[in-house]
Coordinates of C-alpha atoms in Angstrom, one line a residue:
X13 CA 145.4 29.7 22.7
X14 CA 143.9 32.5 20.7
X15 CA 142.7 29.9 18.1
X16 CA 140.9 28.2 21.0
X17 CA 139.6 31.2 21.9
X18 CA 138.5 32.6 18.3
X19 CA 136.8 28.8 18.4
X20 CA 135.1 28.9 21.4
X21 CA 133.6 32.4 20.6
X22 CA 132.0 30.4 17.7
X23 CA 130.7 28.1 19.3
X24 CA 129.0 30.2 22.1
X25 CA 127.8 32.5 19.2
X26 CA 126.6 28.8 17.4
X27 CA 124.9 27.8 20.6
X28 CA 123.5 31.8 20.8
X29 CA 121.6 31.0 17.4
X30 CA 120.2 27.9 18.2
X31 CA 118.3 28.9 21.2
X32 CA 117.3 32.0 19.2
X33 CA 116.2 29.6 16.4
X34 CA 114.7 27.4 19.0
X35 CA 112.9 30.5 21.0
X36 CA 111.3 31.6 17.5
X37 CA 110.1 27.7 16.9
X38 CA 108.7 28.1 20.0
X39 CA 106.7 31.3 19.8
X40 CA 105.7 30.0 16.4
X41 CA 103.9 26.8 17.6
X42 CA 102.4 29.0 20.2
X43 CA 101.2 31.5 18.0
X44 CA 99.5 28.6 15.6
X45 CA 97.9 27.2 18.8
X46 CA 96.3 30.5 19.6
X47 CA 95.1 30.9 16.2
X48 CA 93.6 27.6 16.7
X49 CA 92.1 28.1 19.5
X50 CA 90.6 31.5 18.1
X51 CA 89.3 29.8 14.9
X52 CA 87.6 27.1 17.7
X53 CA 86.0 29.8 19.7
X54 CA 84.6 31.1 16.6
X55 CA 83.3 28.1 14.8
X56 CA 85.9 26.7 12.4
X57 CA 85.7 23.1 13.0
X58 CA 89.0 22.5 11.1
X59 CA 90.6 24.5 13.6
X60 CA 88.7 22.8 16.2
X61 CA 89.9 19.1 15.2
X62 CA 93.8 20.3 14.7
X63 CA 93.4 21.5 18.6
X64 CA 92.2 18.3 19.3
X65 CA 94.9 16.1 17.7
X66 CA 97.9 18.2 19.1
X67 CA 96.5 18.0 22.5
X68 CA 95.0 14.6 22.8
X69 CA 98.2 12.8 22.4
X70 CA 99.3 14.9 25.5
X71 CA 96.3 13.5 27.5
X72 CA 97.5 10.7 26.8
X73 CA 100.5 11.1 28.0
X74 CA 99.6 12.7 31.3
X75 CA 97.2 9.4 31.8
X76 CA 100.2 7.6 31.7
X77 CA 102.3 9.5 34.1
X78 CA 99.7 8.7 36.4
X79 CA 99.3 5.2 35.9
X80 CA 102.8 4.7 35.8
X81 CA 103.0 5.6 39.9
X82 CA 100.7 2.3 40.5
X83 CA 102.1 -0.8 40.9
X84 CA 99.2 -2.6 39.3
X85 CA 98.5 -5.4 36.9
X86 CA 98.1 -4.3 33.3
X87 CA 94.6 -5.0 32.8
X88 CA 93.7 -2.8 36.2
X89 CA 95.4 0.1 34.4
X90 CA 93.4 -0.6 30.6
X91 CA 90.4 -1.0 32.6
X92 CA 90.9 2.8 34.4
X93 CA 92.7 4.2 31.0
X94 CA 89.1 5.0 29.5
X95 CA 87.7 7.0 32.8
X96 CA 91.3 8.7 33.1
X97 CA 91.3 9.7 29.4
X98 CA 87.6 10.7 29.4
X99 CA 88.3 12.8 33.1
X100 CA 91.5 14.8 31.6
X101 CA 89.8 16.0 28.1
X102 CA 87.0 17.6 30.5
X103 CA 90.1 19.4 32.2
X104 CA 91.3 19.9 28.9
X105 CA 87.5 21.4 27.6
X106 CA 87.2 23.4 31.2
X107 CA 90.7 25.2 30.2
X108 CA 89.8 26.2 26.7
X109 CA 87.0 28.0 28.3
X110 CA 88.7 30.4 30.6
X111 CA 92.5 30.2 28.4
X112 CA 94.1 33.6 27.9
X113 CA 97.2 33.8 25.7
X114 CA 98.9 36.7 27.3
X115 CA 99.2 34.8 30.9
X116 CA 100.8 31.4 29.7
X117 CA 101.2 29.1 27.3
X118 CA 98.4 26.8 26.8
X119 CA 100.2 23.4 27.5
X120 CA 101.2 25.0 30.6
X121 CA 97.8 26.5 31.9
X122 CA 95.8 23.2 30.4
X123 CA 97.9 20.6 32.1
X124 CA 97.3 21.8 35.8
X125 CA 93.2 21.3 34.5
X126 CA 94.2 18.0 32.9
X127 CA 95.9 17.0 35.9
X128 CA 93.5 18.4 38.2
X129 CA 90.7 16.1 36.9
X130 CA 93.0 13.1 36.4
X131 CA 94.1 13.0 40.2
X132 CA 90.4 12.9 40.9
X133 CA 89.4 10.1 39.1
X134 CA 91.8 8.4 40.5
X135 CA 90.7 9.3 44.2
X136 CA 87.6 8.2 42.8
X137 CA 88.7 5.0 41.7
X138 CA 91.5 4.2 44.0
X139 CA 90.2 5.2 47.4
X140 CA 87.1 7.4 47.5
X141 CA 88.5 9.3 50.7
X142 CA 90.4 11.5 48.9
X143 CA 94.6 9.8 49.3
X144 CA 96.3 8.7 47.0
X145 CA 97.8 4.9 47.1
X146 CA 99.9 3.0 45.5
X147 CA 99.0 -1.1 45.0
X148 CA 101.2 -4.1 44.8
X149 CA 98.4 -6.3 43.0
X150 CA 94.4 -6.2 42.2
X151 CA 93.3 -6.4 46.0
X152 CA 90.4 -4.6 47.2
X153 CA 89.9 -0.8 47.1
X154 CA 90.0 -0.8 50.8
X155 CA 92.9 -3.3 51.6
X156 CA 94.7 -1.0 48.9
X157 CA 94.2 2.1 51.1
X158 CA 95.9 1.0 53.9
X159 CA 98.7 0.2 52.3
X160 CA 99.3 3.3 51.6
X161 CA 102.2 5.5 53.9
X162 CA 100.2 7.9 55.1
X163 CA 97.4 5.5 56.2
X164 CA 100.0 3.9 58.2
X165 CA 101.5 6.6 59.4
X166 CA 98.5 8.1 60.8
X167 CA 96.8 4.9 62.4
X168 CA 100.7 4.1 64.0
X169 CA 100.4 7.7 65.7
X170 CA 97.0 8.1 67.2
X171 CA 97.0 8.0 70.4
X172 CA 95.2 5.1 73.0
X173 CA 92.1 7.0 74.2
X174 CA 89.9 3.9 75.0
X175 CA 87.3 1.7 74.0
X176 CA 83.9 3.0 73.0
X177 CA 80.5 2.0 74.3
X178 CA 78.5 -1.2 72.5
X179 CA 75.7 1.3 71.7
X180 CA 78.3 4.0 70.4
X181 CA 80.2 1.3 68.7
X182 CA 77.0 0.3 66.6
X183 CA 76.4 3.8 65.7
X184 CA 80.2 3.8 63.9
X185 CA 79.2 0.7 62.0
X186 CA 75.8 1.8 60.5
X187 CA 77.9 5.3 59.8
X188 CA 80.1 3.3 57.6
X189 CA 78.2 1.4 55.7
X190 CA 76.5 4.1 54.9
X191 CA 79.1 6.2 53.9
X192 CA 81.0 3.4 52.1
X193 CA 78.5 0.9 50.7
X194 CA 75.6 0.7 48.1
X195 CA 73.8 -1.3 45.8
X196 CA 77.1 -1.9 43.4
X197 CA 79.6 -2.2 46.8
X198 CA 79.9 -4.3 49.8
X199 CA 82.1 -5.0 52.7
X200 CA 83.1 -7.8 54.6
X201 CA 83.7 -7.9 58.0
X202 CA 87.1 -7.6 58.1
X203 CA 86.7 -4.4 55.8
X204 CA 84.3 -3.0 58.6
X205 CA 87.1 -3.6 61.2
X206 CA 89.5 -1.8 59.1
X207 CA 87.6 1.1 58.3
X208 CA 85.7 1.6 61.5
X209 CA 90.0 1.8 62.8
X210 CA 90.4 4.4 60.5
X211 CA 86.8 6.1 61.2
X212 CA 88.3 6.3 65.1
X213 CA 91.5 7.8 64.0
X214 CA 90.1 10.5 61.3
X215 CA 87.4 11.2 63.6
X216 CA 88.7 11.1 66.8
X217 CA 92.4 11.0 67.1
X218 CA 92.0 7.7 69.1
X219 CA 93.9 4.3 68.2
X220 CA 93.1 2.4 70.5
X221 CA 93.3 -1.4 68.9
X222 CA 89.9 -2.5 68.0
X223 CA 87.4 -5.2 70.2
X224 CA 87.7 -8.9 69.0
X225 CA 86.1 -8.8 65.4
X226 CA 84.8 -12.5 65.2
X227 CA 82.4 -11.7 68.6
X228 CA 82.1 -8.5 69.3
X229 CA 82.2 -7.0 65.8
X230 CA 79.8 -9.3 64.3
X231 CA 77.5 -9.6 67.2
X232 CA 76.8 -5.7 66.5
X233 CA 75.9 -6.6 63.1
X234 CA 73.7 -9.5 64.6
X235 CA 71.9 -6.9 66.8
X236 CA 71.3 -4.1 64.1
X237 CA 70.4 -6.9 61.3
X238 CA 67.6 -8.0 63.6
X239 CA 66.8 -3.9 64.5
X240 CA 66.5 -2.9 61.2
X241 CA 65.6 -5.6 58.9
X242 CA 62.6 -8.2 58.5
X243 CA 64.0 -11.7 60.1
X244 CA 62.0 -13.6 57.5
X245 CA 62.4 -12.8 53.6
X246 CA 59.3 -12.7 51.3
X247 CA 59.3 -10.8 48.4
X248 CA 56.4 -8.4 49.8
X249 CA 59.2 -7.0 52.9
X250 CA 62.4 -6.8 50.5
X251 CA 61.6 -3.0 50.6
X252 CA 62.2 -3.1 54.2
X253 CA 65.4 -4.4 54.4
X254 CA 67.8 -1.6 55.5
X255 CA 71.1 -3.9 55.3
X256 CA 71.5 -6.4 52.8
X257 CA 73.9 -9.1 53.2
X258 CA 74.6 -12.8 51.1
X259 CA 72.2 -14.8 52.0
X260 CA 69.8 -12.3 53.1
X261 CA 66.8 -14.2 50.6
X262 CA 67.8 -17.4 52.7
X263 CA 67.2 -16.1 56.5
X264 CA 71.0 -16.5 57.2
X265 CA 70.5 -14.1 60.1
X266 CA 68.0 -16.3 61.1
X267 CA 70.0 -19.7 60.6
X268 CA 72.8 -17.8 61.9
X269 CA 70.7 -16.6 65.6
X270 CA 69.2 -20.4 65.8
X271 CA 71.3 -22.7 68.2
X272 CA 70.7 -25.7 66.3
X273 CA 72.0 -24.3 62.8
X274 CA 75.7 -24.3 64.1
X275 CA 77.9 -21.8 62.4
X276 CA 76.5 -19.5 60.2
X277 CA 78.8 -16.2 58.6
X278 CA 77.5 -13.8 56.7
X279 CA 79.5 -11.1 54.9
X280 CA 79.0 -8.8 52.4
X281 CA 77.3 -6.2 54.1
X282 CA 76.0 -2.8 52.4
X283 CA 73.6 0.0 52.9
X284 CA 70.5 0.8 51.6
X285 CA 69.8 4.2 51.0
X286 CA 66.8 6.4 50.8
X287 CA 67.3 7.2 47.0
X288 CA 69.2 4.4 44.8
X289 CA 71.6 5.4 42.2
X290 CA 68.8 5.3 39.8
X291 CA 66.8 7.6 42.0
X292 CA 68.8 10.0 42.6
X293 CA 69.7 10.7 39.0
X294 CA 66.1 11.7 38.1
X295 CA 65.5 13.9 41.3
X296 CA 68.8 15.6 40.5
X297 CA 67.7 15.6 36.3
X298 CA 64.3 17.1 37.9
X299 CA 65.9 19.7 40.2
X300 CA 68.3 21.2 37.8
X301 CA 65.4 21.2 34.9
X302 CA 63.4 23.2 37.6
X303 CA 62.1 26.6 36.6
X304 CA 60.8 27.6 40.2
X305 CA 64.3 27.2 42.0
X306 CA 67.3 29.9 41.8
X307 CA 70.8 28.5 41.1
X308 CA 71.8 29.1 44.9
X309 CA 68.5 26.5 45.9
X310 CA 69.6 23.9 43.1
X311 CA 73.1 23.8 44.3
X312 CA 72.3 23.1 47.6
X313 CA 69.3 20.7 47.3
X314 CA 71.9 18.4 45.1
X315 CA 74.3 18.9 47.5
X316 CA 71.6 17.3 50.3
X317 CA 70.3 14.9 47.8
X318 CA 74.4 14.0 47.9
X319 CA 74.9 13.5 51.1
X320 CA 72.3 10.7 51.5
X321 CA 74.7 8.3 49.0
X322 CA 77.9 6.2 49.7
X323 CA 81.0 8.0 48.8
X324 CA 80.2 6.2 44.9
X325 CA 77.7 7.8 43.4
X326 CA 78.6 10.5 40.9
X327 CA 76.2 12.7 38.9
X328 CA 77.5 14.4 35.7
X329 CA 75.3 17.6 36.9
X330 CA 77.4 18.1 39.8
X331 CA 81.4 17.7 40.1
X332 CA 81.0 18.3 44.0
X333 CA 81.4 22.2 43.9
X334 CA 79.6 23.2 41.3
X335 CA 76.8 22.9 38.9
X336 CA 78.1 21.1 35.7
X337 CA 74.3 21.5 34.1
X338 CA 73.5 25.0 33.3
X339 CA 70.6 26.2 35.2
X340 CA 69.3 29.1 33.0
X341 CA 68.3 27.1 30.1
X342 CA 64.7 26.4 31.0
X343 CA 61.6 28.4 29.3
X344 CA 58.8 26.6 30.7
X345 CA 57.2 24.2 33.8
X346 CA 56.8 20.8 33.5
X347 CA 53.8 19.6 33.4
X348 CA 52.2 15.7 35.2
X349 CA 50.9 14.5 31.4
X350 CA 52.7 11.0 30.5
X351 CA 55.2 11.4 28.3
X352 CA 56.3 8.0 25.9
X353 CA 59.3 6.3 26.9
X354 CA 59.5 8.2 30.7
X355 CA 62.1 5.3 31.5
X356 CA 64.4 6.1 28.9
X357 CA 64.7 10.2 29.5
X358 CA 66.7 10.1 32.4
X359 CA 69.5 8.2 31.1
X360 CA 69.3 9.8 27.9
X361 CA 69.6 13.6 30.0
X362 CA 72.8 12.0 31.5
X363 CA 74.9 10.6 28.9
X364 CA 73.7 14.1 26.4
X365 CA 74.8 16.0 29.7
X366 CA 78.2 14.0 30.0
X367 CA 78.7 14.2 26.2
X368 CA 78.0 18.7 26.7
X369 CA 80.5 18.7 29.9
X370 CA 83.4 16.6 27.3
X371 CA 82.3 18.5 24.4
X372 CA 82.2 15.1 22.5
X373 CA 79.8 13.6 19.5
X374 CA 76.9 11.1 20.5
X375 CA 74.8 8.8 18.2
X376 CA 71.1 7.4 19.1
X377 CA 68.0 6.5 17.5
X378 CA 65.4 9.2 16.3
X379 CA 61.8 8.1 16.5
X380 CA 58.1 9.2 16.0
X381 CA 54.9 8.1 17.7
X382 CA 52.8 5.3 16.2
X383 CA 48.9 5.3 16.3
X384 CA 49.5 2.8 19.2
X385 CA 51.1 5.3 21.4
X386 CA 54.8 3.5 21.1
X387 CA 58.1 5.0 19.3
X388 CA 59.4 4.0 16.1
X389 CA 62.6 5.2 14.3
X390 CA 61.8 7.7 11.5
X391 CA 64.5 5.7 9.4
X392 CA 66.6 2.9 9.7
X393 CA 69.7 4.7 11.1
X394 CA 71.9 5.6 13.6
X395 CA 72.5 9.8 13.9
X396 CA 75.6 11.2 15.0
X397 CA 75.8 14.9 16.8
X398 CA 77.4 17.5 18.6
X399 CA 75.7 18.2 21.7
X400 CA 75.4 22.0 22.4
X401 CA 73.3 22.6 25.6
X402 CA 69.9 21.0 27.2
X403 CA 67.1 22.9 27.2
X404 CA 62.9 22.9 28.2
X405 CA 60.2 24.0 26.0
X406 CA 56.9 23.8 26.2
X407 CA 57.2 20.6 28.5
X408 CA 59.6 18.9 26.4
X409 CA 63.7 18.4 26.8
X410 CA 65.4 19.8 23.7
X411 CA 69.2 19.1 23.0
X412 CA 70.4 22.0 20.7
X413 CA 73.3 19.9 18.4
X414 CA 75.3 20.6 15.5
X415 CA 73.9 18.3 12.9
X416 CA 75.9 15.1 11.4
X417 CA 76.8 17.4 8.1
X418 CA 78.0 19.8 10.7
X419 CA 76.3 22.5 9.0
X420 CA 72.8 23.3 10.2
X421 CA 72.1 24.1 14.7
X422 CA 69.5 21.8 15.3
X423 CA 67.1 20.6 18.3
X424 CA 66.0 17.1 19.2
X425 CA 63.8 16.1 21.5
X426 CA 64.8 14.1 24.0
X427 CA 61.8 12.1 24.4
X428 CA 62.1 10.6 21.3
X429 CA 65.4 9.7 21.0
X430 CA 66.7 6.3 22.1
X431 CA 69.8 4.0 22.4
X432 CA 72.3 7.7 23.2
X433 CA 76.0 7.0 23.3
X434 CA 78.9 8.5 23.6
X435 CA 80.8 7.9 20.2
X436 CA 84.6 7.0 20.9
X437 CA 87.4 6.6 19.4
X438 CA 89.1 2.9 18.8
X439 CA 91.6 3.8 21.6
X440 CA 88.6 4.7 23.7
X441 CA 88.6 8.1 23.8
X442 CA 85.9 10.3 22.6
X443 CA 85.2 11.7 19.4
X444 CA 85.2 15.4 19.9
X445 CA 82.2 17.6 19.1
X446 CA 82.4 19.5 15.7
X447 CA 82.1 23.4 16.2
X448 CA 80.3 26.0 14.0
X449 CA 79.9 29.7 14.0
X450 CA 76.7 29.6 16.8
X451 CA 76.6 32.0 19.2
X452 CA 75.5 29.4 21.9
X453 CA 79.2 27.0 21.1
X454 CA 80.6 26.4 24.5
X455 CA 84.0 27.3 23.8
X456 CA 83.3 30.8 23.1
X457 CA 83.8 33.4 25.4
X458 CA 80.7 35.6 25.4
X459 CA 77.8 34.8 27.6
X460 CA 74.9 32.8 25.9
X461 CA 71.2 33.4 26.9
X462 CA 69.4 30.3 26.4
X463 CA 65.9 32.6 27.1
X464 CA 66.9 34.5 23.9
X465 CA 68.0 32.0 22.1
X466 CA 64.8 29.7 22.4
X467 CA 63.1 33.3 21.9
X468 CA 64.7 33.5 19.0
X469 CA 63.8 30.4 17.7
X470 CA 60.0 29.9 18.5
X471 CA 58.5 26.6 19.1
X472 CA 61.9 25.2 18.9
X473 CA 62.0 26.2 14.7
X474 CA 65.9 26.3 13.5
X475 CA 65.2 28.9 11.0
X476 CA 67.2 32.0 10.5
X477 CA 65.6 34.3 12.9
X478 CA 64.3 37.5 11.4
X479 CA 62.9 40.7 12.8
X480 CA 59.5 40.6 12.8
X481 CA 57.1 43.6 13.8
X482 CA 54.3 43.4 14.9
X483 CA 50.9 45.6 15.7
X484 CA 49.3 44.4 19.2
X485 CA 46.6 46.2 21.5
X486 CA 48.8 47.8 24.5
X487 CA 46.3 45.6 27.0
X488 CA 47.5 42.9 25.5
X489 CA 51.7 42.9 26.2
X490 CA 51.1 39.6 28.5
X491 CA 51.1 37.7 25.5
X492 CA 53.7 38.7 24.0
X493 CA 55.8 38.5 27.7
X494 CA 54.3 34.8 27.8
X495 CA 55.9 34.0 24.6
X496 CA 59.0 36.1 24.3
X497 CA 59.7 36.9 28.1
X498 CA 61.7 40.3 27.7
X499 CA 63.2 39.5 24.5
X500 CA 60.5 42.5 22.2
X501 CA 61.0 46.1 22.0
X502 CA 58.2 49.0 21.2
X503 CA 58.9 50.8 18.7
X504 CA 58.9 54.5 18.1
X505 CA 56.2 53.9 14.9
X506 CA 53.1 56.0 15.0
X507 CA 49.7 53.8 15.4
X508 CA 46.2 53.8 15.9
X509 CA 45.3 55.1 19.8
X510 CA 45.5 52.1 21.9
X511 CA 47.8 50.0 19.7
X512 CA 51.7 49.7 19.6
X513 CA 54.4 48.5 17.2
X514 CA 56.7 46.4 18.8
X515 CA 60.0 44.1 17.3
X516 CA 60.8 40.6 18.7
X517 CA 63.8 38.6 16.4
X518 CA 62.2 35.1 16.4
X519 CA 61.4 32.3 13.8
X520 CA 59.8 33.6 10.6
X521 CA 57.9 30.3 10.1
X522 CA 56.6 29.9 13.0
X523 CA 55.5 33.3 13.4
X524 CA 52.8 32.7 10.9
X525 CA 51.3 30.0 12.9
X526 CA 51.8 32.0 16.2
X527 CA 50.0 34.9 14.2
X528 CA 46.9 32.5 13.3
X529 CA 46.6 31.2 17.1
X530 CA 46.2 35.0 18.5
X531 CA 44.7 36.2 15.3
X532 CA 42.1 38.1 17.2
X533 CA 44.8 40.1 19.4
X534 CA 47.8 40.5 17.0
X535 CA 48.8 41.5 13.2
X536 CA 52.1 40.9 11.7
X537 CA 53.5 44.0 9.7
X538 CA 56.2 42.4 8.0
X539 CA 55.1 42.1 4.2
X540 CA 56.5 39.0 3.0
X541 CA 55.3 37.1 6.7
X542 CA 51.7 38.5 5.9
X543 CA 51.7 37.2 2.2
X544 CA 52.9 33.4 4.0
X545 CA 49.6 33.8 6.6
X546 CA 47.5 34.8 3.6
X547 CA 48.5 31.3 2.4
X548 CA 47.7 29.9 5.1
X549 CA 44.5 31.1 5.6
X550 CA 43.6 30.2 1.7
X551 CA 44.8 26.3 2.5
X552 CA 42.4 26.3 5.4
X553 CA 39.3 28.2 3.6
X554 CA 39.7 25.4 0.9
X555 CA 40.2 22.5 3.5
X556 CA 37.4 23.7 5.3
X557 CA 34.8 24.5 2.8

């Protein structure tokens, strides 16, 4: 008995120095992750890409948890994997952002983020009305929703509260087709039937079993078909057409109201709203890139521009609560001028803007004007960067990027840049950004000014920015606020009566040129910036001789 004893003690003091060897394992992985992480927030990309490769297996991962609680075919799930993976690195990116070491460990605090935007792609994609299902094969989004328990449950336990009125009844239908159809979905008329139930229910705590579809359903269609759109189709009234339907370019409604036609169905119902898709990204691209409207009026002027789409439409400016697109970085107004290539901007904004929210790389085509007004690519290739923020200068869109050598902050012009994608990976998942030691690198912790930074780098120049003083007449401060906003300082420096010294840190480059434009109201002090204007001035004396 004692030698069992002596044993067990050995083996609980054994099992003691495991965990402890375990615990220290532990707290050193942790420790290199927050180094990491550290290293990230302050530029070093090779700390940056280890961060990424221990956590993107782990996205993985949670993906498939997910997936795994739908009984779906396999090519439903490969076709989902892509949005799922893309949905929990932004969780992943949103954590970095707000991590703090001493509250948790990061696994722990990232995976409720990773999670978090997960479960909402899939509400997205499963059932935009926010509960989750489960699917026994690749039926219909809607058919899939009420299979689900909870669907069931509710619809089995509403109570019978009676019929509603033919006028009230066609209300309900244009109120879903609106919220749950656009120009990419339809719904049949058995859908409608379903989902004007489930409206009932929601809405009104009433089951009552619905009127008989085939007649009374589809001669409310009839009705508001011939209310609201043109009976005849020419391709002069298509913009009148409020419901579309198959068959719509064929008069089915017609065929379908004639007596001498016979039967006639027509199916595939959806809404037209006031904005399309298309639409609706610019005027949200425009609102966000306003420099007249406070955060508070942007938010909610998206939010109304929202509410007139289905349930489908997504904008990566907006994730339903708040503003994805920061809406400080603007310097200057737009102006009406035509700008080359207006038809490519907006989608450009939106996949640089998606690329900024998932701190990933994208690639696209650089070009320069020709003498015939068009756009052709400076060289043949493709570039490769890492999106920083979106900015306006001067009337232009600017992305701010670390360069392909990931050395130099640059700025690219939106306008000029064509073909912009997302780069990703051969499993589909993006490449991530590369990081460098910029005080405007999303993952950092201090607050970035985009009004100093552009400031800072005058006319868009990516120049070391120096401090440059210079003399100016103190009637004269306007232009100086007009160019620098409240980014300069007066000095202390003893000057002529009526003149000041004042200090902005801006562009050395382009300060010369700014200094040969307001010649007659400014002089640069700074020796080595006078000696580049004196330059200057010599190159034009000869050119101009």
């Amino acid at each position: 008995m004692k030698k069992s004893k002596k044993t067990d003690n050995k083996n609980i003091i054994k099992d003691d120095t495991k965990d402890i060897a375990v615990e220290q394992s532990d707290l050193k992985e942790e420790q290199e992750i927050v180094e990491l992480l550290e290293g990230a927030r302050n530029g070093d990309n090779e700390a940056w890409e280890k961060l990424c490769a221990r956590y993107l297996p782990f996205i993985h991962s949670r993906v498939n948890y997910f997936l795994s609680r739908f009984m779906i075919k396999q090519v439903k799930k490969e076709e989902m994997r892509d949005d799922l993976v893309l949905a929990g690195w932004n969780g992943f990116i949103d954590s970095l952002k707000n991590y703090d070491p001493e509250n948790a460990k990061l696994i722990t605090y990232s995976r409720s983020y990773i999670d978090g935007e997960i479960k909402k792609e899939l509400d997205f994609q499963f059932n935009p009305m926010g509960i989750a299902s489960k699917a026994e094969s690749d039926i219909s989004d809607i058919d899939r929703l009420f299979m689900d328990a909870e669907i069931e449950e509710l619809l089995q336990n509403a109570p019978d509260k009676g019929s509603y009125s033919p006028d009230r009844r066609t209300l309900q239908i244009m109120e879903i087709l609106r919220i749950h159809t656009d120009e990419d979905h339809s719904v049949t008329l058995q859908e409608i039937a379903k989902l004007l139930q489930l409206y009932r229910v929601q809405k009104y705590n009433n089951g009552t079993k619905l009127e008989d579809i085939d007649r009374t359903i589809s001669n409310n269609l009839s009705n508001v078909l011939q209310e609201v759109d043109p009976l005849e189709y020419t391709e002069e009234n298509e913009p009148e057409y409020r419901i579309l339907y198959d068959g719509y370019k064929d008069d089915l409604l017609k065929k379908k109201l004639s007596k001498k036609s016979g039967k006639v169905d027509i199916t595939n119902f959806s809404y037209v709203h006031l904005f399309n898709n298309e639409e609706l990204d610019r005027l949200i691209e425009i609102i966000c890139f306003s420099d007249i409207l406070s955060n508070e009026d942007k938010l909610k002027y998206i939010k109304k521009l929202v509410s007139t789409a289905s349930i489908h439409y997504r904008t990566p400016f907006w994730n339903g609560e708040k503003l994805k697109f920061n809406p400080k970085t603007i310097h200057n107004r737009f102006s009406n001028r035509e700008i080359a290539c207006r038809e490519e901007i907006p989608n450009n904004l939106k996949v640089i803007q998606q690329a900024i929210n998932s701190m990933a790389k994208i690639s696209f085509i650089y070009n320069r004007h020709t003498s015939d007004h068009g756009l052709k690519p400076r060289m043949n290739k493709r570039h490769e960067i890492s999106p920083y923020h979106l900015v306006v200068y001067h009337d232009n869109y600017y992305c701010i990027a670390l360069n392909q050598d990931g050395k130099v902050v640059m700025h690219y012009r939106v306008d000029l840049m064509s073909d912009v994608q997302m780069l990703r990976n051969e499993d589909g998942s993006v490449v991530p950004a590369q990081v460098t030691a910029f005080e405007g690198l999303p993952l950092r912790r201090e607050y970035w000014s985009p009004d100093k930074y552009l400031s800072e780098h005058f006319n868009m120049a990516f120049d070391e920015p120096q401090t440059i003083r210079i003399k100016i007449r103190d009637i004269d401060y306007t232009i100086l606020q007009e160019w620098f906003g409240n980014h300069f300082e007066k000095t202390r420096e003893q000057c002529e009566e009526g003149y000041d010294i004042v200090e902005v840190n801006t562009s050395p480059s382009m300060i010369v040129h700014w200094a040969l434009q307001y010649g007659e109201y400014v002089e640069i002090m700074n020796e080595d910036i006078r000696a580049k204007i004196r330059e200057e001035l010599d190159k034009l004396t000869k050119r101009y001789q």
